[in-house]
mmCIF file of C-alpha atoms in Angstrom:
data_model
loop_
_atom_site.group_PDB
_atom_site.id
_atom_site.type_symbol
_atom_site.label_atom_id
_atom_site.label_comp_id
_atom_site.label_asym_id
_atom_site.label_seq_id
_atom_site.Cartn_x
_atom_site.Cartn_y
_atom_site.Cartn_z
ATOM 1 C CA MET Z 1 35.916 -70.095 23.215
ATOM 2 C CA SER Z 2 36.629 -67.830 19.579
ATOM 3 C CA ALA Z 3 32.819 -68.147 18.630
ATOM 4 C CA HIS Z 4 32.350 -67.045 22.606
ATOM 5 C CA LEU Z 5 34.339 -64.260 21.604
ATOM 6 C CA ILE Z 6 32.437 -63.361 18.035
ATOM 7 C CA ASP Z 7 29.121 -63.430 19.905
ATOM 8 C CA ALA Z 8 30.440 -61.608 22.472
ATOM 9 C CA ALA Z 9 31.446 -58.905 19.895
ATOM 10 C CA ILE Z 10 28.413 -59.297 17.222
ATOM 11 C CA GLU Z 11 25.822 -58.654 20.325
ATOM 12 C CA PRO Z 12 26.284 -54.703 21.207
ATOM 13 C CA ALA Z 13 26.806 -53.967 17.434
ATOM 14 C CA SER Z 14 23.509 -55.539 16.808
ATOM 15 C CA GLU Z 15 21.556 -53.705 19.882
ATOM 16 C CA PHE Z 16 23.201 -50.391 18.490
ATOM 17 C CA ALA Z 17 21.212 -51.104 14.921
ATOM 18 C CA LEU Z 18 18.367 -52.184 16.694
ATOM 19 C CA ALA Z 19 18.592 -48.836 18.932
ATOM 20 C CA GLU Z 20 15.118 -46.551 18.124
ATOM 21 C CA PRO Z 21 17.094 -42.915 17.045
ATOM 22 C CA PRO Z 22 16.452 -40.691 19.718
ATOM 23 C CA ALA Z 23 12.893 -37.980 21.047
ATOM 24 C CA GLN Z 24 13.316 -34.746 19.543
ATOM 25 C CA PRO Z 25 13.397 -32.092 21.842
ATOM 26 C CA PRO Z 26 9.971 -30.568 23.331
ATOM 27 C CA ARG Z 27 11.429 -27.134 22.448
ATOM 28 C CA ARG Z 28 12.115 -28.857 18.711
ATOM 29 C CA ARG Z 29 8.593 -30.237 18.325
ATOM 30 C CA ARG Z 30 7.330 -26.611 19.840
ATOM 31 C CA GLY Z 31 8.424 -24.769 16.721
ATOM 32 C CA ARG Z 32 7.689 -26.745 14.187
ATOM 33 C CA SER Z 33 4.163 -26.573 15.037
ATOM 34 C CA VAL Z 34 4.476 -22.963 15.775
ATOM 35 C CA ALA Z 35 5.891 -22.868 11.742
ATOM 36 C CA LEU Z 36 2.991 -24.799 10.808
ATOM 37 C CA PHE Z 37 0.034 -22.988 12.057
ATOM 38 C CA ALA Z 38 1.866 -19.650 11.537
ATOM 39 C CA GLY Z 39 2.238 -20.556 7.763
ATOM 40 C CA ALA Z 40 -1.594 -21.892 7.266
ATOM 41 C CA ALA Z 41 -2.492 -18.530 8.910
ATOM 42 C CA ALA Z 42 -0.531 -16.608 6.025
ATOM 43 C CA TYR Z 43 -1.817 -18.990 3.417
ATOM 44 C CA LEU Z 44 -5.731 -17.782 4.860
ATOM 45 C CA VAL Z 45 -5.313 -14.360 5.621
ATOM 46 C CA THR Z 46 -3.401 -14.576 1.706
ATOM 47 C CA PHE Z 47 -6.539 -16.653 0.774
ATOM 48 C CA LEU Z 48 -8.950 -14.175 1.786
ATOM 49 C CA ILE Z 49 -7.322 -10.988 0.441
ATOM 50 C CA VAL Z 50 -7.321 -13.040 -2.882
ATOM 51 C CA LEU Z 51 -11.208 -13.982 -3.053
ATOM 52 C CA PRO Z 52 -13.007 -10.921 -2.975
ATOM 53 C CA ILE Z 53 -10.500 -9.904 -5.774
ATOM 54 C CA LEU Z 54 -11.080 -12.977 -8.203
ATOM 55 C CA TRP Z 55 -14.945 -12.139 -7.133
ATOM 56 C CA ILE Z 56 -15.405 -9.662 -9.141
ATOM 57 C CA VAL Z 57 -13.787 -10.582 -11.889
ATOM 58 C CA LEU Z 58 -15.550 -13.493 -12.289
ATOM 59 C CA LEU Z 59 -18.675 -11.513 -12.068
ATOM 60 C CA SER Z 60 -17.280 -9.044 -14.625
ATOM 61 C CA PHE Z 61 -18.191 -12.146 -16.832
ATOM 62 C CA GLN Z 62 -21.413 -12.932 -15.952
ATOM 63 C CA PRO Z 63 -24.756 -11.092 -17.660
ATOM 64 C CA SER Z 64 -25.634 -8.468 -15.173
ATOM 65 C CA GLY Z 65 -29.229 -10.579 -14.776
ATOM 66 C CA ASN Z 66 -27.010 -13.567 -13.432
ATOM 67 C CA ILE Z 67 -25.350 -11.292 -10.682
ATOM 68 C CA LEU Z 68 -27.707 -10.998 -8.403
ATOM 69 C CA SER Z 69 -29.687 -14.123 -9.529
ATOM 70 C CA ASN Z 70 -27.174 -16.560 -10.104
ATOM 71 C CA PRO Z 71 -23.274 -15.590 -9.451
ATOM 72 C CA PHE Z 72 -22.278 -18.867 -9.359
ATOM 73 C CA SER Z 73 -23.758 -20.320 -13.112
ATOM 74 C CA PHE Z 74 -20.661 -20.884 -16.141
ATOM 75 C CA ASP Z 75 -22.375 -21.465 -18.388
ATOM 76 C CA GLN Z 76 -23.447 -17.348 -19.576
ATOM 77 C CA LEU Z 77 -19.839 -16.363 -19.283
ATOM 78 C CA THR Z 78 -20.044 -13.189 -21.997
ATOM 79 C CA ILE Z 79 -17.697 -9.807 -22.628
ATOM 80 C CA ASP Z 80 -20.077 -7.702 -23.529
ATOM 81 C CA ASN Z 81 -19.484 -5.613 -19.778
ATOM 82 C CA TYR Z 82 -16.299 -4.817 -21.398
ATOM 83 C CA VAL Z 83 -17.223 -3.506 -24.508
ATOM 84 C CA ARG Z 84 -19.941 -1.956 -22.905
ATOM 85 C CA ALA Z 85 -17.572 -0.516 -20.302
ATOM 86 C CA GLY Z 86 -15.146 0.248 -23.508
ATOM 87 C CA THR Z 87 -17.597 2.288 -25.680
ATOM 88 C CA ALA Z 88 -19.015 4.541 -22.260
ATOM 89 C CA LEU Z 89 -16.243 5.336 -20.416
ATOM 90 C CA PRO Z 90 -13.637 7.712 -21.635
ATOM 91 C CA LEU Z 91 -10.367 5.622 -20.866
ATOM 92 C CA LEU Z 92 -7.767 7.309 -22.249
ATOM 93 C CA GLN Z 93 -8.694 10.516 -20.117
ATOM 94 C CA MET Z 94 -9.816 8.422 -17.010
ATOM 95 C CA TYR Z 95 -6.608 7.582 -16.741
ATOM 96 C CA GLY Z 96 -5.324 10.975 -18.001
ATOM 97 C CA ASN Z 97 -6.291 13.132 -14.659
ATOM 98 C CA THR Z 98 -5.646 10.316 -12.685
ATOM 99 C CA ILE Z 99 -1.982 9.993 -13.406
ATOM 100 C CA LEU Z 100 -1.581 14.031 -13.933
ATOM 101 C CA ILE Z 101 -3.238 14.286 -10.601
ATOM 102 C CA ALA Z 102 -1.400 10.867 -8.753
ATOM 103 C CA LEU Z 103 2.100 11.837 -9.947
ATOM 104 C CA VAL Z 104 1.599 15.891 -9.087
ATOM 105 C CA SER Z 105 0.238 15.015 -5.078
ATOM 106 C CA VAL Z 106 2.723 12.292 -4.878
ATOM 107 C CA THR Z 107 5.986 14.930 -6.062
ATOM 108 C CA VAL Z 108 4.301 17.267 -3.946
ATOM 109 C CA GLY Z 109 3.135 15.391 -0.472
ATOM 110 C CA THR Z 110 6.644 13.197 -0.416
ATOM 111 C CA ALA Z 111 8.874 16.505 -1.321
ATOM 112 C CA ILE Z 112 7.279 18.267 1.578
ATOM 113 C CA SER Z 113 7.283 14.491 3.492
ATOM 114 C CA PHE Z 114 11.299 14.391 2.856
ATOM 115 C CA MET Z 115 11.703 17.919 4.428
ATOM 116 C CA ALA Z 116 9.943 17.844 7.568
ATOM 117 C CA ALA Z 117 11.238 14.200 8.654
ATOM 118 C CA PHE Z 118 14.853 16.096 8.185
ATOM 119 C CA ALA Z 119 13.528 19.085 9.926
ATOM 120 C CA LEU Z 120 12.589 16.279 13.262
ATOM 121 C CA THR Z 121 15.449 14.065 12.828
ATOM 122 C CA ARG Z 122 18.081 17.030 12.534
ATOM 123 C CA MET Z 123 17.123 20.133 14.285
ATOM 124 C CA ILE Z 124 17.538 21.250 17.894
ATOM 125 C CA PHE Z 125 14.784 22.403 18.806
ATOM 126 C CA ARG Z 126 14.900 25.949 21.958
ATOM 127 C CA ARG Z 127 12.662 23.431 24.198
ATOM 128 C CA ARG Z 128 12.510 19.937 24.126
ATOM 129 C CA GLY Z 129 8.264 19.395 23.925
ATOM 130 C CA THR Z 130 8.645 21.160 20.147
ATOM 131 C CA GLN Z 131 9.540 17.927 18.698
ATOM 132 C CA SER Z 132 7.294 15.647 20.654
ATOM 133 C CA SER Z 133 4.793 18.092 19.729
ATOM 134 C CA LEU Z 134 4.619 17.986 15.888
ATOM 135 C CA ARG Z 135 4.997 14.213 16.002
ATOM 136 C CA PHE Z 136 2.203 13.887 18.253
ATOM 137 C CA TYR Z 137 0.745 16.310 15.838
ATOM 138 C CA LEU Z 138 1.343 13.519 12.902
ATOM 139 C CA LEU Z 139 -0.529 10.856 14.782
ATOM 140 C CA ALA Z 140 -3.486 12.817 15.125
ATOM 141 C CA GLY Z 141 -3.785 13.249 11.424
ATOM 142 C CA LEU Z 142 -3.264 9.960 10.688
ATOM 143 C CA ALA Z 143 -6.061 9.307 13.581
ATOM 144 C CA VAL Z 144 -8.503 11.608 12.024
ATOM 145 C CA PRO Z 145 -11.043 9.785 9.960
ATOM 146 C CA VAL Z 146 -10.258 12.021 6.099
ATOM 147 C CA TYR Z 147 -13.850 12.193 5.153
ATOM 148 C CA ILE Z 148 -14.586 14.219 8.083
ATOM 149 C CA LEU Z 149 -12.713 16.836 5.927
ATOM 150 C CA LEU Z 150 -15.115 16.814 3.581
ATOM 151 C CA PHE Z 151 -17.609 20.064 4.343
ATOM 152 C CA PRO Z 152 -13.966 22.804 5.390
ATOM 153 C CA VAL Z 153 -12.541 21.794 2.474
ATOM 154 C CA TYR Z 154 -15.408 22.244 0.222
ATOM 155 C CA ARG Z 155 -15.838 25.919 2.408
ATOM 156 C CA LEU Z 156 -11.848 26.304 1.341
ATOM 157 C CA ASP Z 157 -12.393 25.338 -2.225
ATOM 158 C CA LEU Z 158 -15.099 27.852 -2.803
ATOM 159 C CA ALA Z 159 -13.055 30.981 -1.306
ATOM 160 C CA LEU Z 160 -10.172 30.270 -3.004
ATOM 161 C CA GLY Z 161 -11.392 29.822 -6.119
ATOM 162 C CA ILE Z 162 -9.871 26.169 -6.842
ATOM 163 C CA PHE Z 163 -13.326 24.276 -7.173
ATOM 164 C CA GLY Z 164 -13.653 22.280 -9.895
ATOM 165 C CA THR Z 165 -9.748 22.111 -10.751
ATOM 166 C CA TYR Z 166 -6.916 19.987 -10.272
ATOM 167 C CA ALA Z 167 -5.859 21.811 -7.767
ATOM 168 C CA ALA Z 168 -8.741 21.318 -5.612
ATOM 169 C CA LEU Z 169 -8.183 17.756 -5.542
ATOM 170 C CA ILE Z 170 -4.713 17.938 -5.047
ATOM 171 C CA LEU Z 171 -3.996 19.939 -2.585
ATOM 172 C CA PRO Z 172 -6.202 17.768 -0.172
ATOM 173 C CA TYR Z 173 -4.176 14.336 -1.048
ATOM 174 C CA VAL Z 174 -1.168 16.018 -0.108
ATOM 175 C CA ALA Z 175 -2.694 16.568 3.026
ATOM 176 C CA VAL Z 176 -3.510 13.603 3.492
ATOM 177 C CA SER Z 177 -0.882 12.047 2.545
ATOM 178 C CA ILE Z 178 2.168 14.351 4.732
ATOM 179 C CA PRO Z 179 1.093 12.642 8.142
ATOM 180 C CA PHE Z 180 1.999 8.645 6.777
ATOM 181 C CA ASN Z 181 4.272 9.301 4.734
ATOM 182 C CA THR Z 182 6.216 12.093 7.748
ATOM 183 C CA LEU Z 183 6.232 9.340 10.189
ATOM 184 C CA LEU Z 184 7.644 6.366 7.935
ATOM 185 C CA LEU Z 185 10.866 8.335 6.982
ATOM 186 C CA THR Z 186 10.885 9.755 10.031
ATOM 187 C CA GLY Z 187 12.016 6.074 11.111
ATOM 188 C CA PHE Z 188 13.907 5.623 8.431
ATOM 189 C CA LEU Z 189 15.944 8.355 9.458
ATOM 190 C CA ARG Z 190 16.174 7.886 12.588
ATOM 191 C CA GLU Z 191 18.492 4.346 11.877
ATOM 192 C CA PHE Z 192 20.700 6.633 9.201
ATOM 193 C CA PRO Z 193 24.167 6.270 10.368
ATOM 194 C CA GLY Z 194 24.912 9.692 10.736
ATOM 195 C CA GLU Z 195 28.947 9.119 9.944
ATOM 196 C CA ILE Z 196 27.924 9.461 6.613
ATOM 197 C CA GLU Z 197 26.465 12.451 6.805
ATOM 198 C CA GLU Z 198 29.826 13.964 8.710
ATOM 199 C CA ALA Z 199 31.559 12.578 6.076
ATOM 200 C CA ALA Z 200 29.689 14.571 3.292
ATOM 201 C CA ILE Z 201 30.138 17.321 5.679
ATOM 202 C CA ILE Z 202 33.738 17.659 5.639
ATOM 203 C CA ASP Z 203 33.892 16.646 2.598
ATOM 204 C CA GLY Z 204 32.416 20.386 1.744
ATOM 205 C CA ALA Z 205 28.736 19.315 0.935
ATOM 206 C CA GLY Z 206 26.308 21.857 1.081
ATOM 207 C CA LEU Z 207 22.693 21.190 3.341
ATOM 208 C CA TRP Z 208 20.986 21.021 -0.711
ATOM 209 C CA ARG Z 209 24.218 18.249 -1.754
ATOM 210 C CA LEU Z 210 23.882 16.327 1.472
ATOM 211 C CA CYS Z 211 19.856 15.151 0.774
ATOM 212 C CA THR Z 212 19.823 15.382 -2.506
ATOM 213 C CA SER Z 213 23.452 13.291 -3.076
ATOM 214 C CA VAL Z 214 23.466 10.927 -0.033
ATOM 215 C CA VAL Z 215 20.666 10.897 1.762
ATOM 216 C CA LEU Z 216 18.226 10.857 -0.766
ATOM 217 C CA PRO Z 217 19.490 8.064 -2.893
ATOM 218 C CA LEU Z 218 19.774 5.778 -0.243
ATOM 219 C CA MET Z 219 16.425 6.095 0.868
ATOM 220 C CA ARG Z 220 15.033 5.326 -2.783
ATOM 221 C CA PRO Z 221 13.467 1.945 -0.604
ATOM 222 C CA VAL Z 222 11.133 4.121 1.450
ATOM 223 C CA ILE Z 223 10.292 6.436 -1.423
ATOM 224 C CA ALA Z 224 9.173 3.673 -3.327
ATOM 225 C CA THR Z 225 6.774 2.741 -0.645
ATOM 226 C CA ILE Z 226 5.909 6.097 0.024
ATOM 227 C CA VAL Z 227 5.297 6.344 -3.978
ATOM 228 C CA ILE Z 228 3.261 3.454 -4.540
ATOM 229 C CA PHE Z 229 0.788 3.935 -1.430
ATOM 230 C CA ASN Z 230 -0.284 6.896 -2.195
ATOM 231 C CA ILE Z 231 -0.659 6.313 -6.127
ATOM 232 C CA VAL Z 232 -2.853 3.066 -4.939
ATOM 233 C CA TYR Z 233 -4.924 5.534 -2.734
ATOM 234 C CA VAL Z 234 -5.877 8.576 -5.868
ATOM 235 C CA PHE Z 235 -6.669 6.063 -7.746
ATOM 236 C CA ASN Z 236 -9.350 4.611 -5.111
ATOM 237 C CA GLU Z 237 -10.678 7.366 -3.942
ATOM 238 C CA PHE Z 238 -13.570 8.913 -4.546
ATOM 239 C CA PRO Z 239 -15.831 11.059 -2.007
ATOM 240 C CA PHE Z 240 -13.119 13.992 -2.319
ATOM 241 C CA ALA Z 241 -13.474 13.367 -6.619
ATOM 242 C CA SER Z 242 -16.998 13.074 -5.822
ATOM 243 C CA ILE Z 243 -18.071 15.976 -5.041
ATOM 244 C CA LEU Z 244 -15.052 18.460 -5.237
ATOM 245 C CA ILE Z 245 -14.782 17.771 -9.347
ATOM 246 C CA ASN Z 246 -18.042 19.227 -11.384
ATOM 247 C CA ASP Z 247 -15.733 18.735 -14.548
ATOM 248 C CA PRO Z 248 -17.006 15.921 -17.243
ATOM 249 C CA ASP Z 249 -13.835 16.218 -18.901
ATOM 250 C CA MET Z 250 -11.915 16.435 -15.426
ATOM 251 C CA VAL Z 251 -13.139 12.775 -14.273
ATOM 252 C CA THR Z 252 -11.044 9.963 -12.544
ATOM 253 C CA VAL Z 253 -10.760 7.000 -12.590
ATOM 254 C CA SER Z 254 -12.946 6.176 -9.131
ATOM 255 C CA LEU Z 255 -15.505 8.618 -10.987
ATOM 256 C CA ALA Z 256 -15.956 7.639 -14.110
ATOM 257 C CA VAL Z 257 -17.029 3.777 -12.564
ATOM 258 C CA SER Z 258 -19.633 5.009 -10.887
ATOM 259 C CA ARG Z 259 -21.337 5.826 -14.178
ATOM 260 C CA PHE Z 260 -22.685 2.554 -14.063
ATOM 261 C CA GLN Z 261 -24.969 3.305 -11.247
ATOM 262 C CA GLY Z 262 -28.139 5.849 -11.712
ATOM 263 C CA GLN Z 263 -30.934 6.738 -9.808
ATOM 264 C CA TYR Z 264 -32.989 4.242 -10.054
ATOM 265 C CA THR Z 265 -31.109 1.503 -12.265
ATOM 266 C CA VAL Z 266 -27.351 -0.601 -11.854
ATOM 267 C CA ASP Z 267 -25.723 -2.340 -14.395
ATOM 268 C CA TYR Z 268 -23.656 -4.506 -12.742
ATOM 269 C CA GLY Z 269 -22.074 -6.109 -14.972
ATOM 270 C CA GLY Z 270 -20.870 -3.006 -16.125
ATOM 271 C CA MET Z 271 -20.026 -1.802 -12.771
ATOM 272 C CA MET Z 272 -17.823 -4.577 -12.041
ATOM 273 C CA ALA Z 273 -16.005 -5.221 -15.378
ATOM 274 C CA ALA Z 274 -14.684 -1.140 -15.201
ATOM 275 C CA ALA Z 275 -13.929 -2.157 -11.213
ATOM 276 C CA THR Z 276 -11.664 -4.803 -12.582
ATOM 277 C CA LEU Z 277 -10.596 -2.279 -15.603
ATOM 278 C CA VAL Z 278 -9.054 -0.245 -12.812
ATOM 279 C CA LEU Z 279 -7.836 -3.371 -10.205
ATOM 280 C CA LEU Z 280 -5.600 -4.333 -13.156
ATOM 281 C CA PRO Z 281 -3.107 -1.644 -13.382
ATOM 282 C CA GLN Z 282 -3.116 -1.333 -9.739
ATOM 283 C CA LEU Z 283 -2.343 -5.265 -8.834
ATOM 284 C CA VAL Z 284 0.582 -4.934 -12.316
ATOM 285 C CA ILE Z 285 2.273 -2.179 -10.389
ATOM 286 C CA TYR Z 286 2.084 -3.489 -7.038
ATOM 287 C CA ALA Z 287 3.430 -7.185 -8.728
ATOM 288 C CA ILE Z 288 6.522 -5.022 -10.445
ATOM 289 C CA PHE Z 289 7.275 -3.077 -7.345
ATOM 290 C CA GLN Z 290 6.417 -5.242 -3.933
ATOM 291 C CA ARG Z 291 10.089 -5.685 -3.200
ATOM 292 C CA HIS Z 292 10.962 -2.048 -2.870
ATOM 293 C CA VAL Z 293 7.224 -1.879 -1.139
ATOM 294 C CA ILE Z 294 8.420 -4.535 1.632
ATOM 295 C CA ALA Z 295 12.284 -3.594 1.838
ATOM 296 C CA GLY Z 296 11.086 0.475 2.691
ATOM 297 C CA MET Z 297 8.168 -1.152 5.193
ATOM 298 C CA THR Z 298 11.592 -3.149 7.376
ATOM 299 C CA VAL Z 299 14.161 -1.091 6.384
ATOM 300 C CA GLY Z 300 15.593 0.989 9.893
ATOM 301 C CA ALA Z 301 13.414 -1.611 11.724
ATOM 302 C CA VAL Z 302 16.670 -4.005 13.074
ATOM 303 C CA LYS Z 303 19.303 -1.761 13.571
ATOM 304 C CA GLY Z 304 23.000 -3.525 12.064
#
């Protein structure tokens, strides 16, 4: 009798131990599939973005004759292209000119954009359509290709007597940056807590102190994003610089790279080495401040 009781007690336990685990719900399996697909797509996009940069760096160590005939060869790698680029390019001068133009244009453009965004989000317009019209005007500035404005800007520089000066580049760079900067700052200020500004006004803060001591310190991620994007644009911009600057002593980074292209010949090796020298500082700056760029692009997107 006791043996039957023991067998009856053991059988349910053995059935429970051999039972298969419950199947995962379809929604969880679907979520994992989506996550795997998104991860694979992210890696693919990253590879496609990094590939041209790696390609430029590889070609910068190739002799000019191999770049077109045998670019995948690793037998004749050399640093002669960098030596030639260092001797042919005025590195200190071109970096100094570009940094000066970038600092002035980014500072002035960011200040104007902040004032415009603050006015659009805090001022009360008499006509309701004025605010929406101004925003549409800024969107139109983003829709128009910049290089269509080359000839009008050229004529304006001649009329103002600033052709061939730093101002000939600074003013167009400021004008080009205002639409993007203003819309980005406007998106942040819409979600900015009004209680903070009200508390500062109650404490006796004026408009200048409110903007500089209260609002601006909280906008550092957005400001950092704007500054980095605008500096990279100034470093890479070529058409305006090639037309509006005619003094060799005012050469910028993008203009210096074009020196390796002659009327009948092109020094591809020297051009790739110069492009790498131009590209590396930008990558370093972006790698250092990428956290601020991501925070600036996402801040204000979700209401807290």
